[in-house]
Amino acid sequence: MVELARDFARTRLEPQAAEWDRTKHFPRDVIAELGKLGFLGMTVPEEWDSMGLDSVTYLMALEEIAAGDASVSVSMSIQNAIPATMLVRHGTPAQRERWLKPLARGETLVGFALSEPDSGSDPASMRAQAVRTDGGWVLNGLKAWATNGGTADLMMIMVRTDTPGDRRGPKGISTFIVPTDTAGYRAGKPEDKMGLRASNTATVALEELRLGPEQLLGDEGMGFVYAMEGLDAGRLGIAIQAVAIARRALELSLAYCAERRQFDRPLQDFQAVQFKLADMATRIEAARALAHLAATRKDRGEAASASASMAKLFAAETAMWVTTQAVQLFGGYGYMRDFPVEKLFRDAKVTEIYEGTSEVQRIVIARSLSGR
Ligand SMILES: Cc1cc2nc3c(=O)[nH]c(=O)nc-3n(C[C@H](O)[C@H](O)[C@H](O)COP(=O)(O)OP(=O)(O)OC[C@H]3O[C@@H](n4cnc5c(N)ncnc54)[C@H](O)[C@@H]3O)c2cc1C
């Protein structure tokens, strides 16, 4: 699977990534190909039409895809992590049959909507509301920055199910399974982003959106817990996405420093340049090792939440630092759109923001240290 991912990245992603970035093109057909090859539900157990692979194999494959194009990798990462984890752990047999199997076969593209315009780092303060009716639920509200909000077939959406007179904080939130062709689901126009420009990010309006009782996932009031479980898995994917962006920046820097000459010699002959490259390589290796360690802990069934946060925090800051060094090594050319490192620099930034900012990761890690 890792070799297949590497070939796919080199032939189907790398040659087109710059153009997709320039034109904000969402390559749906290419993502569908990834689905057919089995990359969109890799760790779902075999009984649900997947390969039931381990998390380290999944991360190794995702690293290759992300090295080809970070925008495409975010779809692969979300699909494999958050919705899949939620359905595997908390779906009823009927829900898994109906929604997990096509997800695992890569036939449906899936996203999740937790954030809102006024609640990002503090999602328990969300406002979107579901009200119980005779036939099920009616949802109203606004979700923000949903990856694939405008391109997914299915979204896992977190909304309040407590009442204005009885607010329960995180215990007042539930998760719903929402096909995006449901009346009342309306995605806004794709956001115009700094990086990951070929991925779809959109506001989603929920307008009198009616759902049946079978579309509530797991228990009412447990949606926040399910989202946090999903994010533990998701953060591993973002960690490895950051590793891949940094790795690509290093590969390009090595090639450039061998070729570019100043003062009558290639840049790679200067010790200051060699030290920079050595530090880049060391930090990337450490970030990858942290991500693989967290994935191993998760697969062993050990508590892996703080490990996942450490991996994401360290890898994201590594990606930002390494891509900054890469732009520096490319000099003036590094600042130009014609050279690939400026895209990597832009793509790296979001890894410090989404699925919990670096500050939020530090909060999670600090809490785990004090046993809270
Ligand atoms: C490209 C992209 C894709 C996304 N995809 C999704 C998606 O698919 N689904 C989804 O639900 N969301 C998604 N998001 C939203 C993302 O998860 C949020 O942007 C992120 O959690 C931060 O929330 P915020 O933007 O509201 O920032 P805020 O929470 O307003 O934070 C602003 C700043 O304050 C800091 N801060 C906040 N609280 C504290 C604190 N207690 N201590 C110290 N510092 C603090 C933050 O770290 C940050 O630096 C996406 C975002 C982007 C940019």
PDB file of N, CA, C and O and ligand atoms in Angstrom, residues 78 112-122 144-148 193 196 199 201 350 353-360 363, ligand 1:
ATOM      1  N   ILE A  78      -9.082  13.027   6.834  1.00  0.00           N
ATOM      2  CA  ILE A  78     -10.356  13.179   7.551  1.00  0.00           C
ATOM      3  C   ILE A  78     -11.208  11.936   7.390  1.00  0.00           C
ATOM      4  O   ILE A  78     -11.748  11.398   8.349  1.00  0.00           O
ATOM      5  N   PHE A 112     -16.537  16.183   8.429  1.00  0.00           N
ATOM      6  CA  PHE A 112     -17.152  16.390   9.751  1.00  0.00           C
ATOM      7  C   PHE A 112     -17.237  17.883  10.045  1.00  0.00           C
ATOM      8  O   PHE A 112     -16.385  18.660   9.616  1.00  0.00           O
ATOM      9  N   ALA A 113     -18.277  18.275  10.735  1.00  0.00           N
ATOM     10  CA  ALA A 113     -18.490  19.704  11.014  1.00  0.00           C
ATOM     11  C   ALA A 113     -18.699  19.885  12.508  1.00  0.00           C
ATOM     12  O   ALA A 113     -19.762  19.534  13.049  1.00  0.00           O
ATOM     13  N   LEU A 114     -17.656  20.400  13.140  1.00  0.00           N
ATOM     14  CA  LEU A 114     -17.686  20.676  14.576  1.00  0.00           C
ATOM     15  C   LEU A 114     -17.636  22.194  14.787  1.00  0.00           C
ATOM     16  O   LEU A 114     -18.454  22.759  15.513  1.00  0.00           O
ATOM     17  N   SER A 115     -16.686  22.860  14.110  1.00  0.00           N
ATOM     18  CA  SER A 115     -16.450  24.293  14.330  1.00  0.00           C
ATOM     19  C   SER A 115     -17.625  25.145  13.861  1.00  0.00           C
ATOM     20  O   SER A 115     -18.364  24.764  12.947  1.00  0.00           O
ATOM     21  N   GLU A 116     -17.729  26.309  14.483  1.00  0.00           N
ATOM     22  CA  GLU A 116     -18.725  27.313  14.075  1.00  0.00           C
ATOM     23  C   GLU A 116     -18.021  28.667  14.023  1.00  0.00           C
ATOM     24  O   GLU A 116     -16.919  28.816  14.582  1.00  0.00           O
ATOM     25  N   PRO A 117     -18.664  29.660  13.405  1.00  0.00           N
ATOM     26  CA  PRO A 117     -17.988  30.963  13.298  1.00  0.00           C
ATOM     27  C   PRO A 117     -17.524  31.494  14.657  1.00  0.00           C
ATOM     28  O   PRO A 117     -16.469  32.122  14.742  1.00  0.00           O
ATOM     29  N   ASP A 118     -18.298  31.234  15.721  1.00  0.00           N
ATOM     30  CA  ASP A 118     -17.918  31.752  17.046  1.00  0.00           C
ATOM     31  C   ASP A 118     -17.414  30.675  17.999  1.00  0.00           C
ATOM     32  O   ASP A 118     -17.281  30.921  19.200  1.00  0.00           O
ATOM     33  N   SER A 119     -17.175  29.471  17.507  1.00  0.00           N
ATOM     34  CA  SER A 119     -16.634  28.443  18.413  1.00  0.00           C
ATOM     35  C   SER A 119     -15.692  27.513  17.664  1.00  0.00           C
ATOM     36  O   SER A 119     -16.124  26.683  16.872  1.00  0.00           O
ATOM     37  N   GLY A 120     -14.394  27.719  17.894  1.00  0.00           N
ATOM     38  CA  GLY A 120     -13.373  26.890  17.259  1.00  0.00           C
ATOM     39  C   GLY A 120     -12.626  26.089  18.311  1.00  0.00           C
ATOM     40  O   GLY A 120     -12.887  24.906  18.527  1.00  0.00           O
ATOM     41  N   SER A 121     -11.723  26.757  19.053  1.00  0.00           N
ATOM     42  CA  SER A 121     -10.965  26.065  20.100  1.00  0.00           C
ATOM     43  C   SER A 121     -11.875  25.606  21.237  1.00  0.00           C
ATOM     44  O   SER A 121     -11.535  24.682  21.974  1.00  0.00           O
ATOM     45  N   ASP A 122     -13.024  26.255  21.372  1.00  0.00           N
ATOM     46  CA  ASP A 122     -13.959  25.917  22.450  1.00  0.00           C
ATOM     47  C   ASP A 122     -15.262  25.392  21.838  1.00  0.00           C
ATOM     48  O   ASP A 122     -16.306  26.044  21.912  1.00  0.00           O
ATOM     49  N   ALA A 144     -18.692  26.151  10.480  1.00  0.00           N
ATOM     50  CA  ALA A 144     -17.661  26.912   9.751  1.00  0.00           C
ATOM     51  C   ALA A 144     -16.501  26.017   9.310  1.00  0.00           C
ATOM     52  O   ALA A 144     -16.191  25.019   9.972  1.00  0.00           O
ATOM     53  N   TRP A 145     -15.871  26.405   8.218  1.00  0.00           N
ATOM     54  CA  TRP A 145     -14.612  25.812   7.745  1.00  0.00           C
ATOM     55  C   TRP A 145     -14.666  24.286   7.593  1.00  0.00           C
ATOM     56  O   TRP A 145     -13.660  23.608   7.857  1.00  0.00           O
ATOM     57  N   ALA A 146     -15.804  23.758   7.206  1.00  0.00           N
ATOM     58  CA  ALA A 146     -15.884  22.288   7.113  1.00  0.00           C
ATOM     59  C   ALA A 146     -15.123  21.815   5.876  1.00  0.00           C
ATOM     60  O   ALA A 146     -15.442  22.217   4.747  1.00  0.00           O
ATOM     61  N   THR A 147     -14.102  20.975   6.109  1.00  0.00           N
ATOM     62  CA  THR A 147     -13.380  20.388   4.973  1.00  0.00           C
ATOM     63  C   THR A 147     -14.342  19.477   4.228  1.00  0.00           C
ATOM     64  O   THR A 147     -15.021  18.644   4.836  1.00  0.00           O
ATOM     65  N   ASN A 148     -14.406  19.641   2.918  1.00  0.00           N
ATOM     66  CA  ASN A 148     -15.336  18.905   2.058  1.00  0.00           C
ATOM     67  C   ASN A 148     -16.796  19.242   2.329  1.00  0.00           C
ATOM     68  O   ASN A 148     -17.689  18.507   1.879  1.00  0.00           O
ATOM     69  N   LYS A 193      -8.329  30.253   0.416  1.00  0.00           N
ATOM     70  CA  LYS A 193      -7.373  30.016   1.501  1.00  0.00           C
ATOM     71  C   LYS A 193      -5.931  30.360   1.117  1.00  0.00           C
ATOM     72  O   LYS A 193      -5.564  30.379  -0.047  1.00  0.00           O
ATOM     73  N   LEU A 196      -3.445  24.830   1.054  1.00  0.00           N
ATOM     74  CA  LEU A 196      -4.419  23.759   0.796  1.00  0.00           C
ATOM     75  C   LEU A 196      -5.513  24.240  -0.145  1.00  0.00           C
ATOM     76  O   LEU A 196      -6.698  23.984   0.079  1.00  0.00           O
ATOM     77  N   SER A 199      -8.145  21.966  -1.701  1.00  0.00           N
ATOM     78  CA  SER A 199      -9.120  21.248  -0.865  1.00  0.00           C
ATOM     79  C   SER A 199     -10.329  22.157  -0.689  1.00  0.00           C
ATOM     80  O   SER A 199     -10.222  23.374  -0.761  1.00  0.00           O
ATOM     81  N   THR A 201     -13.089  23.876   1.498  1.00  0.00           N
ATOM     82  CA  THR A 201     -13.410  24.285   2.867  1.00  0.00           C
ATOM     83  C   THR A 201     -14.612  25.211   2.761  1.00  0.00           C
ATOM     84  O   THR A 201     -14.555  26.186   2.003  1.00  0.00           O
ATOM     85  N   VAL A 350      -1.379  25.634   7.986  1.00  0.00           N
ATOM     86  CA  VAL A 350      -2.667  25.182   8.535  1.00  0.00           C
ATOM     87  C   VAL A 350      -2.512  24.025   9.526  1.00  0.00           C
ATOM     88  O   VAL A 350      -3.369  23.808  10.378  1.00  0.00           O
ATOM     89  N   ILE A 353      -3.016  24.984  12.872  1.00  0.00           N
ATOM     90  CA  ILE A 353      -4.321  25.577  13.190  1.00  0.00           C
ATOM     91  C   ILE A 353      -5.432  24.537  13.300  1.00  0.00           C
ATOM     92  O   ILE A 353      -6.142  24.475  14.298  1.00  0.00           O
ATOM     93  N   TYR A 354      -5.592  23.704  12.217  1.00  0.00           N
ATOM     94  CA  TYR A 354      -6.816  22.874  12.253  1.00  0.00           C
ATOM     95  C   TYR A 354      -6.635  21.599  13.075  1.00  0.00           C
ATOM     96  O   TYR A 354      -5.565  21.207  13.428  1.00  0.00           O
ATOM     97  N   GLU A 355      -7.809  21.013  13.389  1.00  0.00           N
ATOM     98  CA  GLU A 355      -7.908  19.870  14.320  1.00  0.00           C
ATOM     99  C   GLU A 355      -7.254  20.215  15.657  1.00  0.00           C
ATOM    100  O   GLU A 355      -6.614  19.382  16.301  1.00  0.00           O
ATOM    101  N   GLY A 356      -7.419  21.462  16.059  1.00  0.00           N
ATOM    102  CA  GLY A 356      -6.851  21.951  17.320  1.00  0.00           C
ATOM    103  C   GLY A 356      -5.568  22.698  17.067  1.00  0.00           C
ATOM    104  O   GLY A 356      -4.611  22.130  16.523  1.00  0.00           O
ATOM    105  N   THR A 357      -5.538  23.989  17.451  1.00  0.00           N
ATOM    106  CA  THR A 357      -4.329  24.794  17.234  1.00  0.00           C
ATOM    107  C   THR A 357      -3.176  24.240  18.091  1.00  0.00           C
ATOM    108  O   THR A 357      -3.392  23.422  18.993  1.00  0.00           O
ATOM    109  N   SER A 358      -1.981  24.757  17.849  1.00  0.00           N
ATOM    110  CA  SER A 358      -0.825  24.306  18.656  1.00  0.00           C
ATOM    111  C   SER A 358      -1.051  24.635  20.134  1.00  0.00           C
ATOM    112  O   SER A 358      -0.642  23.868  21.013  1.00  0.00           O
ATOM    113  N   GLU A 359      -1.738  25.755  20.399  1.00  0.00           N
ATOM    114  CA  GLU A 359      -2.017  26.111  21.800  1.00  0.00           C
ATOM    115  C   GLU A 359      -2.964  25.069  22.417  1.00  0.00           C
ATOM    116  O   GLU A 359      -2.771  24.638  23.555  1.00  0.00           O
ATOM    117  N   VAL A 360      -3.964  24.651  21.639  1.00  0.00           N
ATOM    118  CA  VAL A 360      -4.903  23.628  22.145  1.00  0.00           C
ATOM    119  C   VAL A 360      -4.169  22.301  22.386  1.00  0.00           C
ATOM    120  O   VAL A 360      -4.425  21.608  23.382  1.00  0.00           O
ATOM    121  N   ILE A 363      -2.546  22.542  25.617  1.00  0.00           N
ATOM    122  CA  ILE A 363      -3.520  22.407  26.712  1.00  0.00           C
ATOM    123  C   ILE A 363      -3.791  20.915  26.976  1.00  0.00           C
ATOM    124  O   ILE A 363      -3.776  20.460  28.118  1.00  0.00           O
TER     125      ILE A 363
HETATM  126  C1  LIG B   1      -8.348  24.829   6.140  1.00  0.00           C
HETATM  127  C2  LIG B   1      -9.167  24.539   7.362  1.00  0.00           C
HETATM  128  C3  LIG B   1      -9.926  23.374   7.400  1.00  0.00           C
HETATM  129  C4  LIG B   1     -10.723  23.112   8.525  1.00  0.00           C
HETATM  130  N1  LIG B   1     -11.488  21.961   8.536  1.00  0.00           N
HETATM  131  C5  LIG B   1     -12.372  21.782   9.549  1.00  0.00           C
HETATM  132  C6  LIG B   1     -13.302  20.678   9.509  1.00  0.00           C
HETATM  133  O1  LIG B   1     -13.287  19.841   8.584  1.00  0.00           O
HETATM  134  N2  LIG B   1     -14.213  20.575  10.508  1.00  0.00           N
HETATM  135  C7  LIG B   1     -14.261  21.451  11.543  1.00  0.00           C
HETATM  136  O2  LIG B   1     -15.109  21.286  12.419  1.00  0.00           O
HETATM  137  N3  LIG B   1     -13.375  22.495  11.623  1.00  0.00           N
HETATM  138  C8  LIG B   1     -12.455  22.685  10.649  1.00  0.00           C
HETATM  139  N4  LIG B   1     -11.579  23.750  10.695  1.00  0.00           N
HETATM  140  C9  LIG B   1     -11.647  24.687  11.818  1.00  0.00           C
HETATM  141  C10 LIG B   1     -10.464  24.585  12.762  1.00  0.00           C
HETATM  142  O3  LIG B   1     -10.492  23.374  13.463  1.00  0.00           O
HETATM  143  C11 LIG B   1     -10.456  25.828  13.661  1.00  0.00           C
HETATM  144  O4  LIG B   1     -10.113  26.935  12.854  1.00  0.00           O
HETATM  145  C12 LIG B   1      -9.485  25.695  14.818  1.00  0.00           C
HETATM  146  O5  LIG B   1      -9.942  24.726  15.736  1.00  0.00           O
HETATM  147  C13 LIG B   1      -9.282  27.036  15.570  1.00  0.00           C
HETATM  148  O6  LIG B   1     -10.485  27.621  15.881  1.00  0.00           O
HETATM  149  P1  LIG B   1     -10.737  29.182  15.520  1.00  0.00           P
HETATM  150  O7  LIG B   1     -10.351  29.351  14.114  1.00  0.00           O
HETATM  151  O8  LIG B   1     -12.108  29.542  15.910  1.00  0.00           O
HETATM  152  O9  LIG B   1      -9.696  29.968  16.410  1.00  0.00           O
HETATM  153  P2  LIG B   1      -9.927  30.482  17.905  1.00  0.00           P
HETATM  154  O10 LIG B   1     -10.432  29.373  18.750  1.00  0.00           O
HETATM  155  O11 LIG B   1     -10.712  31.733  17.857  1.00  0.00           O
HETATM  156  O12 LIG B   1      -8.437  30.803  18.344  1.00  0.00           O
HETATM  157  C14 LIG B   1      -7.745  31.976  17.949  1.00  0.00           C
HETATM  158  C15 LIG B   1      -6.368  31.961  18.609  1.00  0.00           C
HETATM  159  O13 LIG B   1      -6.517  31.950  20.031  1.00  0.00           O
HETATM  160  C16 LIG B   1      -5.847  30.833  20.593  1.00  0.00           C
HETATM  161  N5  LIG B   1      -6.571  30.312  21.746  1.00  0.00           N
HETATM  162  C17 LIG B   1      -7.884  29.998  21.849  1.00  0.00           C
HETATM  163  N6  LIG B   1      -8.168  29.523  23.062  1.00  0.00           N
HETATM  164  C18 LIG B   1      -7.002  29.527  23.761  1.00  0.00           C
HETATM  165  C19 LIG B   1      -6.633  29.148  25.087  1.00  0.00           C
HETATM  166  N7  LIG B   1      -7.513  28.629  25.944  1.00  0.00           N
HETATM  167  N8  LIG B   1      -5.344  29.293  25.455  1.00  0.00           N
HETATM  168  C20 LIG B   1      -4.419  29.800  24.593  1.00  0.00           C
HETATM  169  N9  LIG B   1      -4.705  30.164  23.323  1.00  0.00           N
HETATM  170  C21 LIG B   1      -5.985  30.034  22.920  1.00  0.00           C
HETATM  171  C22 LIG B   1      -5.809  29.793  19.458  1.00  0.00           C
HETATM  172  O14 LIG B   1      -4.783  28.852  19.676  1.00  0.00           O
HETATM  173  C23 LIG B   1      -5.576  30.694  18.260  1.00  0.00           C
HETATM  174  O15 LIG B   1      -4.215  31.002  18.162  1.00  0.00           O
HETATM  175  C24 LIG B   1     -10.738  24.013   9.610  1.00  0.00           C
HETATM  176  C25 LIG B   1      -9.944  25.174   9.561  1.00  0.00           C
HETATM  177  C26 LIG B   1      -9.172  25.437   8.462  1.00  0.00           C
HETATM  178  C27 LIG B   1      -8.333  26.692   8.439  1.00  0.00           C
END
